Amino acid sequence: MTHSALSLTQTHLLRSKNLASLLLSESDRGSMELTDAYTKLQPYMHYLLAVLCLVVVVYKLTAFFVKQKAVIRSIEAFPGPPAHFLFGHVFEFKQDGTDLFKAVEWGKQYPYAFPIWFGPSLCFLNINHPDYAKTILTSTEPKDDFVYRFLQTWIGDGLLVSKGQKWFRHRRLLTPGFHYDVLKPYVQLMSQSAKTMLDKWESYAHTDKTFELFEHVSLMTLDTILQCAFSCKTNCQTEGGNNAYIKAVYELSDLANFRFRTFPYHSDLIFYLSPHGYRYRNACKVAHAHTENVIKKRKEALTEETELGRTQAKRYQDFLDILLFARDENQQGLSDEDLRAEVDTFMFEGHDTTASGISFLLYCLACHPEHQNICREEILQVLGGRDTMEWEDLSKIPYTTMCIKEALRLYPPVPGVARKTTKQYTFFDGRTLPAGFHVAVSVFGIHRNPVVWENPNVFDPLRFLPENVSKRSPHAFVPFSAGPRNCIGQTFAMNEMKVVTALTLKRYQLIEDLHFQPKMVARLILRSLNGVHIKIRPVDPQVWEKS
């Protein structure tokens, strides 16, 4: 390299260093200026933060009061019990077994409907009269998204919570699954499950000891559903704690109930981060994996035979068969996701609600031996020496059926149903309710409304004699809801209640224990805080034959 080239290179390097130094010094000066500015503003930063927080709080409060005012304005035509401006009626409900009766007492003052506030802005119009219930139940309004969303991660978008065209399509596809030809073989399965439970009760029959029956009945109805839905025979009644799927179903039911009554868990984020949310997700995985596996195996089996050949060869069609073979007008069936949702929905609705109905029914009969004895005489005459029920027997026990209905009136398994209006509704007395409002149809309140029922707290099966039924509104007795969104499985449930009642009364005398009176609470279904307790004694058939 020449001397001139070297000098030129050095000159360029020197210029680059000078430029870099210049840029660095400019950057330093900029940083220093920013630092100085920040230092000058630092004493005022907490004021700026406070102003920002104040703006957010003011905005939130303004939005809250605007919403609250709108709700109050829309409900002003419906007077109700005084509510705290912030907590509403929350503290009126003690969760001690008196809450349902408190609403009934309010209903005496407001016999058609009244608002119940859950906090400062969440309000439900509580309906406790059949004429008001008719307006809501005869519509196809969707289930309320606040109440039922806690179940959705488990049962998916099944018939219970779906809406619009999806609900219409699924309802149409599932209806054939509850035809009497499909339900007939289930009676034998119900009898088998009931006999297993009654065999377990033999240990109580000679001790004169009180026992809690809800847990026994719940396992029995779960056993029945597993067979009717999946053709799945398990030992869940004797080994309930060892089956992963059964444990998951129980845990999901309990956690959904717990979340519903625990206000902070209404937040998806808080529940997700909680230990209960972790358990719920794990139980969901187990339940979903079981359902998906059963569906997969059934589909694989169907590929080996023609659909017609399989259905003819099977002793009976289970619920899964109905779902797999269901086709709409375009010959489209249910997707795998929809299949799982409907099976999981059937599992939840078909075992928990029926367990509640049967448990309180047996309790009612224990408390009223005079009606129990009439039922037993009727049942023994129909069954003769048989220890199982047949399809034809179900229509031959009218007095027992009236007792079942009266128990459902006093202790409805689903004490209330919730809807969210999509349009304005005008009731028969001219009062209107706007779109977007939460409505709770209190089945418990309607069934115990003294304006509708004479001596509503008295167990009187004769209320359901045909001549007495004809005098009442069809919406005065709605244990399975009513209208287009009524319970699709109500015949299934009634059949199971008849079978279990008949086989139980044939074998045991039910006795009330005055020390254990149930404290009823609404936990999605009707439950008792302290369980449902009775005593039993063996029935001597010879004594009853002579009598």
mmCIF file of N, CA and C in Angstrom, residues 185-187 189-190 222-232 316-321 346 492:
data_model
loop_
_atom_site.group_PDB
_atom_site.id
_atom_site.type_symbol
_atom_site.label_atom_id
_atom_site.label_comp_id
_atom_site.label_asym_id
_atom_site.label_seq_id
_atom_site.Cartn_x
_atom_site.Cartn_y
_atom_site.Cartn_z
ATOM 1 N N PRO A 185 -87.495 -51.424 26.438
ATOM 2 C CA PRO A 185 -86.479 -52.306 27.028
ATOM 3 C C PRO A 185 -85.767 -51.695 28.222
ATOM 4 N N TYR A 186 -85.810 -50.384 28.357
ATOM 5 C CA TYR A 186 -85.129 -49.736 29.477
ATOM 6 C C TYR A 186 -85.752 -50.121 30.819
ATOM 7 N N VAL A 187 -87.038 -50.507 30.803
ATOM 8 C CA VAL A 187 -87.711 -50.849 32.062
ATOM 9 C C VAL A 187 -87.008 -52.017 32.741
ATOM 10 N N LEU A 189 -83.820 -52.786 32.446
ATOM 11 C CA LEU A 189 -82.543 -52.287 32.963
ATOM 12 C C LEU A 189 -82.764 -51.512 34.260
ATOM 13 N N MET A 190 -83.821 -50.706 34.288
ATOM 14 C CA MET A 190 -84.152 -49.959 35.506
ATOM 15 C C MET A 190 -84.429 -50.908 36.664
ATOM 16 N N LEU A 222 -77.270 -43.519 38.082
ATOM 17 C CA LEU A 222 -76.090 -43.467 37.217
ATOM 18 C C LEU A 222 -75.869 -44.823 36.547
ATOM 19 N N ASP A 223 -76.046 -45.887 37.305
ATOM 20 C CA ASP A 223 -75.940 -47.246 36.759
ATOM 21 C C ASP A 223 -76.932 -47.436 35.617
ATOM 22 N N THR A 224 -78.160 -46.967 35.827
ATOM 23 C CA THR A 224 -79.195 -47.089 34.798
ATOM 24 C C THR A 224 -78.825 -46.315 33.541
ATOM 25 N N ILE A 225 -78.353 -45.093 33.724
ATOM 26 C CA ILE A 225 -78.009 -44.257 32.574
ATOM 27 C C ILE A 225 -76.846 -44.855 31.789
ATOM 28 N N LEU A 226 -75.858 -45.380 32.481
ATOM 29 C CA LEU A 226 -74.715 -45.991 31.786
ATOM 30 C C LEU A 226 -75.177 -47.139 30.883
ATOM 31 N N GLN A 227 -76.163 -47.884 31.359
ATOM 32 C CA GLN A 227 -76.666 -48.995 30.545
ATOM 33 C C GLN A 227 -77.550 -48.503 29.403
ATOM 34 N N CYS A 228 -78.404 -47.516 29.690
ATOM 35 C CA CYS A 228 -79.323 -47.029 28.663
ATOM 36 C C CYS A 228 -78.615 -46.172 27.619
ATOM 37 N N ALA A 229 -77.577 -45.462 28.024
ATOM 38 C CA ALA A 229 -76.870 -44.576 27.093
ATOM 39 C C ALA A 229 -75.791 -45.325 26.316
ATOM 40 N N PHE A 230 -75.060 -46.214 27.004
ATOM 41 C CA PHE A 230 -73.878 -46.842 26.394
ATOM 42 C C PHE A 230 -73.985 -48.360 26.255
ATOM 43 N N SER A 231 -75.041 -48.978 26.803
ATOM 44 C CA SER A 231 -75.068 -50.431 26.973
ATOM 45 C C SER A 231 -73.864 -50.877 27.790
ATOM 46 N N CYS A 232 -73.526 -50.067 28.786
ATOM 47 C CA CYS A 232 -72.318 -50.274 29.579
ATOM 48 C C CYS A 232 -72.712 -50.782 30.971
ATOM 49 N N TYR A 316 -81.695 -54.259 22.310
ATOM 50 C CA TYR A 316 -82.381 -52.970 22.356
ATOM 51 C C TYR A 316 -81.457 -51.901 21.794
ATOM 52 N N GLN A 317 -82.028 -50.778 21.430
ATOM 53 C CA GLN A 317 -81.247 -49.634 20.975
ATOM 54 C C GLN A 317 -80.933 -48.746 22.167
ATOM 55 N N ASP A 318 -79.676 -48.441 22.377
ATOM 56 C CA ASP A 318 -79.343 -47.504 23.440
ATOM 57 C C ASP A 318 -79.316 -46.084 22.881
ATOM 58 N N PHE A 319 -79.090 -45.127 23.765
ATOM 59 C CA PHE A 319 -79.130 -43.721 23.373
ATOM 60 C C PHE A 319 -78.065 -43.412 22.332
ATOM 61 N N LEU A 320 -76.908 -44.052 22.452
ATOM 62 C CA LEU A 320 -75.824 -43.809 21.501
ATOM 63 C C LEU A 320 -76.197 -44.303 20.105
ATOM 64 N N ASP A 321 -76.895 -45.419 20.009
ATOM 65 C CA ASP A 321 -77.381 -45.886 18.707
ATOM 66 C C ASP A 321 -78.254 -44.823 18.044
ATOM 67 N N PHE A 346 -76.989 -35.960 28.422
ATOM 68 C CA PHE A 346 -77.900 -37.016 28.859
ATOM 69 C C PHE A 346 -77.422 -37.637 30.171
ATOM 70 N N PHE A 492 -88.920 -40.978 30.274
ATOM 71 C CA PHE A 492 -87.860 -41.832 30.815
ATOM 72 C C PHE A 492 -87.790 -41.679 32.328
#
